[in-house]
Amino acid sequence: MFKTDWKPNKSSPIPLHKQITDFIKEKISNGEWTIGYKLPPQRTLAKVLGVNRSTIVTAYDELIAEGLIEGKSGSGTRVVNNTWNLLATTPPPDWNSYVNFGTHKPNLPTIQEINQAEFTPNIIRLGTGELSPNLIPSISMKKIFQQLSIKEISYGYEEPKGLLPLREQIADYLKTIGIPASPSSILIVSGALQALQLISVGLLHKGSTVLTEKPSYLHSLNVFQSAGMRLMGIPLDKEGIQANLIQQYKKQQKAALLYTIPSFHNPTGTLMTVERRKLLLDTCQQEQLPLIEDDVYRELWFDENPPKPIKALDKHGLVLYLGSLSKSLSPGLRIGWIVGPEPVVEHLADIKMQTDYGSSSISQWTAVEWFSSGLYNKHLIEVRKQLKTRRDFTLDTLNKYFSDIAVWKKPSGGFYIWLRLLPSLSMRKLFEIALTEGILLNPGNVYDHQAEQYLRISYSFAPLPHIEDGLKRLSKIIKTIAK
C-alpha cells in the first residue's frame, strides 16, 4: 500500500494537479523514484491524497507529456526518465533492476502491507505479535538504565559470542528449564530472527529443504528461501507437529533440517505435549535430522509450566535452541540467543561478526541487569497474569460475536488464537475491507498458503476496548461478505 506524509494544500492558489505533478517531479529528480519505479494506481493515489481521481489523471497526463512517466496497459505507470537523464551523456543506473535481482527476496506482499499499516494512527491491530506498550515494564527499564549509568561497563565491541556476563546469566537461566549449557555454547544474537538468518547462510546448502509445521510463522518469512532453500510443511494436530510423518517427508524432500515452535506455536497457539517432544527428538535422531527449537514464547504460560524444552532431552547435540527477550520483555532490546554444540556456535559467531560486529553492547548490559537483579522473573509473573486476562477477555468477545461464524481452541499460553472462519469467503477481500475500516488483520494464508479460512488473532497488543470494538465490527464485515 502506498503511503506518504505529503498532502496537497487545498487552500493554495496553485491548482491541485500542479501541486501533485511538482510533488512527483521532486520525487523523481531527488532520485527517490528511480527509473522503472511503479507509480501508485490513480485510484490509490487519489484516496491517499484526498483528491478526485480526475485530478490524478490530469497530473499523470502532464508527466507523460513531459516524458517523465509512461503508462502501459496491464503493467501500470512507471518512471521512464528524469530531468537529469535528458541532459546526461550517460543515463543513471536502473536501480529497479538491482532491486529485482538482489539475492534477498522481498517480504510477501501482504506482510509488506501489514508492516506499513501497523504505523497508521488509530488502527486496530488484531494480529500483531508483540507485547502491548502497557505490558512493557518501562518504569523498571528506566531504573535499570539509571543503574547502568553509574556502573563501569564497556561501550565498545564485545567478543564474537557476545558479552560474557550475559552468556553466564543465560546459562544460569537455562539450567532452571532443564538445559545444561556453558557460556561457551551460547551465542548472543539480535533476536531469534537473526538466529534464523545466520543458520540459513551458515549451515545449509543451497537447494536444501527445511521441514516445519504447517502452518508456521516461518512461511511468513523469506529468510530461508532467500538463501536458496525450500520450506516443506508437516501437518499439526492437537499435540504438535506429526512426528510420525518426518521419516517420509525427509526421504521424499531430502530435508536438511527441521524447525519447530513447540511452546505456544505461532500462529496456532498449540502446546506440544511431552510425549510428542520425545517422539520428535527420537525420530530426528534416527534420521540424523538436526532440529531448530524456537522457544521464544515458552515463558508466557498461564496455568502451568509447559513441558521441558526438547533441548533438555537432547544428549547428542542435535538441537539448536533459540530464546529471546523480544516476546517476553521488550522487542526493542533486540536480544536473543542460540544454544548448541560449540563448533556450530563458533561458526555462527564468526558469520555474525562479519554481518554486524555483534549485538548492541548497551542492550546486552541491560539484559544482564534484568537477569541478575531478579526483575525479569518478577516481570514474567506480572506479564503472565496480564496476558491471561487478555486471553480470557478475547475468548469472551469471540463467544459473543463469532460463535456462529468461526471455531477456535483455547490457548494455554503465548499470544495467539487460530480462528477458522466457517463462511467461505475471499481472505484478500476481507483483509482489504477491514483495512479500510481501520482494522488490521493477519490472514492465515501468510503462514500456509492453503489456510484460506483462517485468521491469527492476537490478544497481546491492542487495548482491550480496541479488541472488542475490532472483533465486533469484523464479525459484521464477515457476515456482510458471506451473504
Coordinates of C-alpha atoms in Angstrom, one line a residue:
M1 CA 0.0 0.0 0.0
F2 CA 1.4 3.4 -1.0
K3 CA 2.0 5.8 1.9
T4 CA 3.2 9.4 2.1
D5 CA 3.1 12.2 4.7
W6 CA 2.6 14.8 2.0
K7 CA -0.8 16.2 1.1
P8 CA -1.7 18.9 -1.4
N9 CA -2.8 22.3 0.1
K10 CA -6.4 22.8 -0.9
S11 CA -6.4 26.4 0.1
S12 CA -3.4 27.2 -2.1
P13 CA -4.0 29.3 -5.3
I14 CA -1.8 26.6 -7.1
P15 CA -4.1 24.0 -8.8
L16 CA -4.2 20.7 -7.1
H17 CA -3.0 18.8 -10.2
K18 CA 0.0 21.1 -10.5
Q19 CA 0.9 20.6 -6.8
I20 CA 0.8 16.8 -7.4
T21 CA 3.0 17.0 -10.6
D22 CA 5.5 19.1 -8.7
F23 CA 5.5 16.5 -5.8
I24 CA 6.1 13.6 -8.2
K25 CA 8.8 15.6 -10.1
E26 CA 10.6 16.2 -6.8
K27 CA 10.5 12.5 -6.0
I28 CA 12.0 11.7 -9.4
S29 CA 14.6 14.5 -9.5
N30 CA 15.8 13.6 -6.0
G31 CA 16.3 10.0 -7.0
E32 CA 13.7 8.7 -4.6
W33 CA 11.6 7.4 -7.5
T34 CA 14.1 5.9 -9.9
I35 CA 13.7 4.7 -13.5
G36 CA 11.4 1.7 -13.5
Y37 CA 9.6 2.7 -10.3
K38 CA 6.0 1.8 -10.4
L39 CA 3.7 4.7 -9.5
P40 CA 0.6 4.1 -7.4
P41 CA -2.6 3.4 -9.3
Q42 CA -4.7 6.5 -9.9
R43 CA -7.5 5.5 -7.5
T44 CA -5.0 4.6 -4.8
L45 CA -3.1 7.9 -5.1
A46 CA -6.4 9.9 -5.2
K47 CA -7.5 8.2 -2.0
V48 CA -4.2 8.7 -0.2
L49 CA -4.0 12.4 -1.2
G50 CA -7.7 13.1 -0.6
V51 CA -8.5 14.3 -4.2
N52 CA -10.7 13.3 -7.1
R53 CA -9.3 10.7 -9.4
S54 CA -9.7 13.1 -12.3
T55 CA -7.1 15.3 -10.6
I56 CA -4.6 12.4 -10.6
V57 CA -5.4 11.7 -14.3
T58 CA -4.6 15.3 -15.2
A59 CA -1.3 15.2 -13.2
Y60 CA -0.2 11.8 -14.8
D61 CA -1.1 13.1 -18.3
E62 CA 1.1 16.1 -17.8
L63 CA 4.0 14.0 -16.6
I64 CA 3.5 11.6 -19.6
A65 CA 3.6 14.5 -22.0
E66 CA 6.9 15.7 -20.4
G67 CA 8.4 12.2 -20.9
L68 CA 8.9 11.5 -17.2
I69 CA 6.4 8.6 -16.8
E70 CA 4.8 6.1 -19.1
G71 CA 1.6 4.1 -18.7
K72 CA 1.2 0.7 -20.2
S73 CA -2.0 -1.4 -20.1
G74 CA -1.6 -4.3 -17.7
S75 CA 1.7 -3.2 -16.2
G76 CA 0.8 0.2 -14.6
T77 CA 2.5 3.5 -14.8
R78 CA 6.3 3.7 -14.4
V79 CA 9.1 6.3 -14.2
V80 CA 10.9 6.2 -17.6
N81 CA 13.1 9.3 -17.4
N82 CA 14.2 12.2 -15.3
T83 CA 15.2 15.7 -16.0
W84 CA 18.8 14.9 -15.3
N85 CA 18.7 12.0 -17.6
L86 CA 17.6 14.2 -20.5
L87 CA 20.8 16.2 -20.1
A88 CA 23.2 13.5 -19.2
T89 CA 25.5 11.9 -21.7
T90 CA 25.3 8.5 -19.9
P91 CA 22.0 7.5 -18.2
P92 CA 21.8 6.9 -14.5
P93 CA 21.6 3.3 -13.3
D94 CA 18.4 1.4 -13.4
W95 CA 18.1 0.8 -9.6
N96 CA 14.9 -1.1 -10.2
S97 CA 16.9 -4.0 -11.9
Y98 CA 19.2 -4.1 -8.9
V99 CA 16.2 -4.4 -6.5
N100 CA 14.7 -7.1 -8.6
F101 CA 17.8 -9.2 -8.9
G102 CA 19.1 -8.9 -5.4
T103 CA 19.5 -12.3 -3.6
H104 CA 17.2 -11.5 -0.7
K105 CA 13.6 -11.9 -1.6
P106 CA 11.1 -9.2 -0.6
N107 CA 8.5 -9.9 2.0
L108 CA 5.2 -11.4 0.9
P109 CA 3.0 -8.5 -0.4
T110 CA 0.5 -9.0 2.4
I111 CA 3.3 -8.9 5.0
Q112 CA 4.6 -5.7 3.5
E113 CA 1.1 -4.2 3.7
I114 CA 0.8 -5.3 7.4
N115 CA 4.3 -3.8 8.2
Q116 CA 3.3 -0.5 6.7
A117 CA -0.2 -0.4 8.1
E118 CA 0.9 -1.0 11.6
F119 CA 2.1 2.6 11.8
T120 CA -1.2 4.0 10.7
P121 CA -2.6 6.2 13.6
N122 CA -5.6 4.7 15.5
I123 CA -5.6 1.4 13.5
I124 CA -6.8 -1.6 15.5
R125 CA -4.1 -4.3 15.2
L126 CA -5.9 -7.6 15.8
G127 CA -3.0 -9.8 14.7
T128 CA 0.2 -8.1 16.0
G129 CA 2.5 -10.5 17.7
E130 CA 4.2 -8.3 20.3
L131 CA 3.6 -7.1 23.8
S132 CA 1.4 -4.1 24.3
P133 CA 3.3 -0.9 25.3
N134 CA 1.3 -1.2 28.5
L135 CA 2.9 -4.6 29.2
I136 CA 6.5 -3.5 28.7
P137 CA 7.9 -2.6 32.1
S138 CA 9.0 1.0 31.3
I139 CA 9.5 2.1 34.9
S140 CA 11.8 -0.8 35.7
M141 CA 13.6 -0.3 32.4
K142 CA 14.3 3.3 33.4
K143 CA 15.7 2.2 36.8
I144 CA 18.0 -0.3 35.1
F145 CA 19.3 2.4 32.7
Q146 CA 19.9 4.6 35.7
Q147 CA 21.9 1.8 37.4
L148 CA 23.9 1.2 34.3
S149 CA 24.8 4.9 34.1
I150 CA 26.8 4.7 37.3
K151 CA 28.4 1.4 36.6
E152 CA 31.7 0.7 34.8
I153 CA 30.6 -1.0 31.7
S154 CA 32.1 -1.4 28.2
Y155 CA 30.8 0.6 25.3
G156 CA 32.9 -1.0 22.6
Y157 CA 32.5 -4.2 20.6
E158 CA 32.0 -7.3 22.6
E159 CA 33.6 -10.7 21.8
P160 CA 32.2 -12.7 18.9
K161 CA 29.8 -14.8 21.0
G162 CA 28.5 -11.8 22.9
L163 CA 29.0 -10.3 26.4
L164 CA 30.4 -13.0 28.8
P165 CA 28.4 -11.8 31.8
L166 CA 25.2 -12.1 29.7
R167 CA 26.1 -15.5 28.5
E168 CA 26.7 -16.5 32.1
Q169 CA 23.3 -15.2 33.2
I170 CA 21.6 -17.0 30.3
A171 CA 23.5 -20.2 31.2
D172 CA 22.1 -19.9 34.8
Y173 CA 18.6 -19.2 33.4
L174 CA 18.8 -22.2 31.0
K175 CA 19.5 -24.5 34.0
T176 CA 16.2 -23.6 35.5
I177 CA 14.4 -25.0 32.4
G178 CA 16.5 -28.2 32.3
I179 CA 19.1 -27.2 29.7
P180 CA 22.8 -27.6 30.9
A181 CA 24.8 -25.1 28.8
S182 CA 28.1 -23.5 29.4
P183 CA 28.6 -19.8 28.3
S184 CA 30.9 -21.0 25.5
S185 CA 28.0 -22.9 23.9
I186 CA 25.8 -19.7 23.8
L187 CA 25.7 -17.0 21.1
I188 CA 24.0 -13.7 21.7
V189 CA 22.0 -12.6 18.6
S190 CA 19.8 -9.6 17.7
G191 CA 16.6 -11.5 18.3
A192 CA 15.6 -15.0 17.2
L193 CA 15.1 -13.8 13.6
Q194 CA 18.8 -13.1 13.3
A195 CA 19.5 -16.6 14.6
L196 CA 17.5 -18.0 11.6
Q197 CA 19.3 -15.7 9.2
L198 CA 22.7 -16.9 10.5
I199 CA 21.6 -20.6 10.3
S200 CA 20.3 -20.1 6.8
V201 CA 23.5 -18.7 5.4
G202 CA 25.9 -20.5 7.7
L203 CA 24.8 -24.1 8.0
L204 CA 22.7 -25.1 4.9
H205 CA 23.5 -25.8 1.3
K206 CA 21.5 -24.0 -1.5
G207 CA 18.7 -26.2 -2.6
S208 CA 18.2 -27.8 0.9
T209 CA 14.7 -28.4 2.2
V210 CA 13.7 -27.2 5.7
L211 CA 10.8 -29.1 7.3
T212 CA 8.5 -27.1 9.6
E213 CA 4.9 -27.1 10.9
K214 CA 2.1 -26.4 8.5
P215 CA 1.1 -23.6 9.2
S216 CA 4.1 -21.9 10.5
Y217 CA 5.5 -18.4 11.2
L218 CA 8.5 -19.5 9.1
H219 CA 6.2 -19.4 6.0
S220 CA 5.6 -15.7 6.5
L221 CA 9.4 -15.0 6.1
N222 CA 11.7 -15.4 3.2
V223 CA 14.8 -15.9 5.3
F224 CA 15.5 -19.5 4.2
Q225 CA 14.1 -19.0 0.6
S226 CA 16.5 -16.1 0.1
A227 CA 19.4 -18.3 0.9
G228 CA 18.2 -20.8 -1.7
M229 CA 16.3 -23.2 0.5
R230 CA 12.8 -24.6 0.2
L231 CA 10.2 -24.9 3.0
M232 CA 8.0 -28.0 3.4
G233 CA 5.2 -28.1 5.9
I234 CA 4.3 -31.1 8.0
P235 CA 0.7 -31.1 9.4
L236 CA 0.0 -30.3 13.1
D237 CA -2.5 -32.0 15.4
K238 CA -3.5 -31.0 18.9
E239 CA -0.2 -32.5 20.3
G240 CA 2.1 -30.7 17.9
I241 CA 3.9 -31.5 14.7
Q242 CA 3.0 -35.0 13.4
A243 CA 6.4 -36.6 14.1
N244 CA 5.4 -39.9 12.6
L245 CA 5.5 -38.2 9.1
I246 CA 9.0 -36.9 9.4
Q247 CA 10.8 -40.0 8.0
Q248 CA 8.6 -40.0 4.9
Y249 CA 9.0 -36.2 4.4
K250 CA 12.7 -36.3 4.9
K251 CA 13.2 -39.1 2.4
Q252 CA 10.9 -37.5 -0.2
Q253 CA 12.3 -34.0 0.2
K254 CA 15.9 -34.8 1.1
A255 CA 15.4 -32.5 4.1
A256 CA 18.4 -31.0 5.8
L257 CA 16.8 -29.5 9.0
L258 CA 13.6 -29.3 11.0
Y259 CA 12.3 -26.1 12.5
T260 CA 9.6 -26.2 15.2
I261 CA 8.0 -23.8 17.7
P262 CA 6.9 -26.4 20.4
S263 CA 5.6 -23.9 23.1
F264 CA 2.6 -21.8 22.2
H265 CA 3.2 -22.2 18.5
N266 CA 3.0 -19.2 16.1
P267 CA 0.3 -18.9 14.6
T268 CA -1.9 -21.7 16.1
G269 CA -1.1 -21.4 19.8
T270 CA -0.5 -25.2 20.1
L271 CA 1.5 -26.5 23.0
M272 CA 3.5 -29.7 22.1
T273 CA 3.0 -32.5 24.6
V274 CA 5.8 -34.2 26.5
E275 CA 5.2 -37.4 24.5
R276 CA 5.3 -35.6 21.2
R277 CA 8.6 -33.8 22.1
K278 CA 10.2 -37.2 22.9
L279 CA 8.9 -38.8 19.7
L280 CA 10.1 -35.8 17.7
L281 CA 13.6 -35.9 19.1
D282 CA 13.8 -39.7 18.8
T283 CA 12.7 -39.5 15.2
C284 CA 15.2 -36.7 14.3
Q285 CA 18.0 -38.7 16.0
Q286 CA 17.1 -41.8 14.0
E287 CA 17.0 -39.8 10.8
Q288 CA 20.1 -37.7 11.7
L289 CA 18.0 -34.6 11.1
P290 CA 19.2 -31.5 13.0
L291 CA 16.4 -29.6 14.8
I292 CA 15.9 -25.9 15.5
E293 CA 13.8 -25.4 18.6
D294 CA 12.4 -21.8 18.6
D295 CA 11.2 -21.3 22.2
V296 CA 10.6 -17.6 22.4
Y297 CA 7.1 -18.0 23.8
R298 CA 7.8 -20.6 26.5
E299 CA 7.7 -18.2 29.5
L300 CA 4.3 -16.9 28.5
W301 CA 2.3 -19.8 30.1
F302 CA -0.9 -19.1 32.1
D303 CA -1.9 -22.0 34.3
E304 CA 1.0 -24.4 34.4
N305 CA 4.6 -24.6 33.2
P306 CA 5.0 -26.0 29.7
P307 CA 7.0 -29.3 29.3
K308 CA 10.7 -29.0 29.4
P309 CA 12.3 -27.9 26.1
I310 CA 13.3 -30.5 23.6
K311 CA 16.9 -29.3 24.1
A312 CA 16.7 -30.5 27.7
L313 CA 16.2 -34.1 26.4
D314 CA 19.0 -33.8 23.8
K315 CA 22.1 -35.9 24.7
H316 CA 23.7 -35.8 21.2
G317 CA 23.9 -32.1 20.3
L318 CA 21.2 -32.5 17.7
V319 CA 19.1 -29.4 18.8
L320 CA 19.9 -25.8 18.2
Y321 CA 17.8 -23.9 20.8
L322 CA 16.6 -20.3 20.2
G323 CA 15.5 -18.0 23.0
S324 CA 14.7 -14.3 23.2
L325 CA 13.6 -11.4 25.3
S326 CA 11.6 -9.9 22.4
K327 CA 8.3 -11.6 23.2
S328 CA 8.5 -11.7 27.0
L329 CA 10.2 -8.4 27.9
S330 CA 10.8 -5.9 25.1
P331 CA 11.2 -6.2 21.3
G332 CA 13.3 -3.0 21.2
L333 CA 16.2 -4.6 23.1
R334 CA 16.9 -7.0 20.2
I335 CA 18.4 -9.6 22.4
G336 CA 18.2 -13.4 21.7
W337 CA 20.4 -16.4 22.0
I338 CA 21.4 -19.6 20.2
V339 CA 22.4 -22.6 22.3
G340 CA 24.2 -25.5 20.6
P341 CA 27.4 -27.5 20.0
E342 CA 30.4 -25.3 20.4
P343 CA 31.8 -25.7 16.9
V344 CA 28.4 -24.7 15.4
V345 CA 28.1 -21.7 17.8
E346 CA 31.6 -20.6 17.0
H347 CA 30.9 -20.8 13.2
L348 CA 27.7 -18.8 13.6
A349 CA 29.5 -16.3 15.8
D350 CA 32.1 -15.8 13.1
I351 CA 29.4 -15.1 10.5
K352 CA 27.6 -12.7 12.9
M353 CA 30.9 -10.7 13.3
Q354 CA 31.0 -10.4 9.5
T355 CA 27.4 -9.2 9.5
D356 CA 27.2 -6.6 12.3
Y357 CA 30.2 -6.9 14.6
G358 CA 28.0 -8.0 17.4
S359 CA 24.7 -7.1 19.1
S360 CA 24.4 -3.8 20.9
S361 CA 26.6 -3.8 24.0
I362 CA 24.1 -1.4 25.7
S363 CA 21.3 -3.9 25.2
Q364 CA 23.5 -6.7 26.4
W365 CA 24.4 -5.0 29.6
T366 CA 20.7 -4.1 30.1
A367 CA 19.8 -7.7 29.7
V368 CA 22.5 -8.7 32.3
E369 CA 20.8 -6.3 34.8
W370 CA 17.3 -7.8 34.1
F371 CA 18.5 -11.3 34.8
S372 CA 20.9 -10.6 37.7
S373 CA 18.6 -8.3 39.6
G374 CA 15.7 -10.8 39.7
L375 CA 13.5 -8.2 38.0
Y376 CA 13.0 -10.5 34.9
N377 CA 11.3 -13.2 37.0
K378 CA 9.1 -10.7 38.7
H379 CA 8.1 -9.2 35.4
L380 CA 7.3 -12.6 34.0
I381 CA 4.8 -13.2 36.8
E382 CA 3.0 -10.0 36.1
V383 CA 3.1 -10.3 32.3
R384 CA 1.6 -13.9 32.5
K385 CA -1.2 -12.5 34.7
Q386 CA -2.0 -9.7 32.3
L387 CA -1.8 -11.9 29.2
K388 CA -4.2 -14.4 30.8
T389 CA -6.7 -11.6 31.5
R390 CA -6.4 -10.5 27.9
R391 CA -6.8 -14.1 26.5
D392 CA -10.0 -14.6 28.6
F393 CA -11.4 -11.2 27.5
T394 CA -10.7 -12.0 23.9
L395 CA -12.3 -15.5 24.2
D396 CA -15.4 -14.0 25.8
T397 CA -15.6 -11.4 22.9
L398 CA -15.3 -14.2 20.3
N399 CA -18.0 -16.1 22.0
K400 CA -20.2 -13.0 21.9
Y401 CA -19.7 -12.1 18.2
F402 CA -18.2 -15.2 16.4
S403 CA -19.9 -18.2 17.9
D404 CA -22.0 -18.7 14.7
I405 CA -19.3 -17.9 12.1
A406 CA -16.0 -19.3 13.4
V407 CA -14.3 -22.0 15.5
W408 CA -11.2 -21.9 17.7
K409 CA -9.3 -23.5 20.5
K410 CA -8.4 -22.0 23.9
P411 CA -4.6 -21.4 24.1
S412 CA -2.8 -22.2 27.4
G413 CA -0.2 -19.5 26.8
G414 CA 1.5 -17.3 24.2
F415 CA -0.1 -14.6 22.1
Y416 CA -2.4 -16.2 19.6
I417 CA -5.8 -17.7 18.8
W418 CA -6.1 -19.6 15.5
L419 CA -9.5 -18.6 14.2
R420 CA -11.2 -20.7 11.5
L421 CA -14.0 -18.9 9.7
L422 CA -17.0 -21.1 8.7
P423 CA -18.3 -19.0 5.8
S424 CA -16.3 -19.4 2.6
L425 CA -15.0 -16.0 1.5
S426 CA -12.1 -14.3 -0.1
M427 CA -9.4 -13.6 2.6
R428 CA -7.9 -10.9 0.3
K429 CA -11.3 -9.1 0.2
L430 CA -11.8 -9.4 3.9
F431 CA -8.2 -8.0 4.5
E432 CA -8.8 -5.0 2.3
I433 CA -12.3 -4.1 3.6
A434 CA -11.2 -4.5 7.2
L435 CA -8.2 -2.2 6.5
T436 CA -10.4 0.5 5.0
E437 CA -12.5 0.2 8.3
G438 CA -9.3 0.7 10.4
I439 CA -8.8 -2.9 11.3
L440 CA -5.5 -4.7 10.5
L441 CA -5.6 -8.5 10.2
N442 CA -3.1 -11.2 9.9
P443 CA -4.6 -13.7 7.4
G444 CA -3.8 -17.3 7.8
N445 CA -2.6 -17.7 4.2
V446 CA 0.7 -15.9 5.0
Y447 CA 1.5 -18.8 7.4
D448 CA 0.3 -21.5 5.0
H449 CA -1.0 -20.6 1.5
Q450 CA -3.7 -23.3 1.9
A451 CA -5.0 -21.7 5.2
E452 CA -7.5 -19.6 3.3
Q453 CA -10.2 -19.6 6.0
Y454 CA -8.0 -18.7 9.0
L455 CA -7.0 -15.6 10.9
R456 CA -4.3 -15.2 13.5
I457 CA -5.9 -13.2 16.3
S458 CA -3.5 -11.8 18.9
Y459 CA -4.6 -10.7 22.4
S460 CA -1.2 -9.4 23.4
F461 CA -1.1 -6.0 21.7
A462 CA -4.3 -4.0 21.2
P463 CA -6.0 -2.4 24.2
L464 CA -9.0 -4.4 25.4
P465 CA -11.6 -1.9 24.2
H466 CA -10.0 -2.0 20.7
I467 CA -10.1 -5.8 20.7
E468 CA -13.8 -5.8 21.5
D469 CA -14.6 -3.0 19.0
G470 CA -12.4 -4.6 16.3
L471 CA -13.9 -8.1 16.7
K472 CA -17.4 -6.8 16.8
R473 CA -17.0 -4.8 13.6
L474 CA -15.0 -7.6 12.0
S475 CA -17.9 -10.1 12.6
K476 CA -20.3 -7.7 10.8
I477 CA -17.9 -7.4 7.8
I478 CA -17.6 -11.2 7.6
K479 CA -21.4 -11.7 7.7
T480 CA -21.8 -9.0 5.0
I481 CA -19.2 -10.5 2.7
A482 CA -20.6 -14.0 3.3
K483 CA -24.2 -13.1 2.2

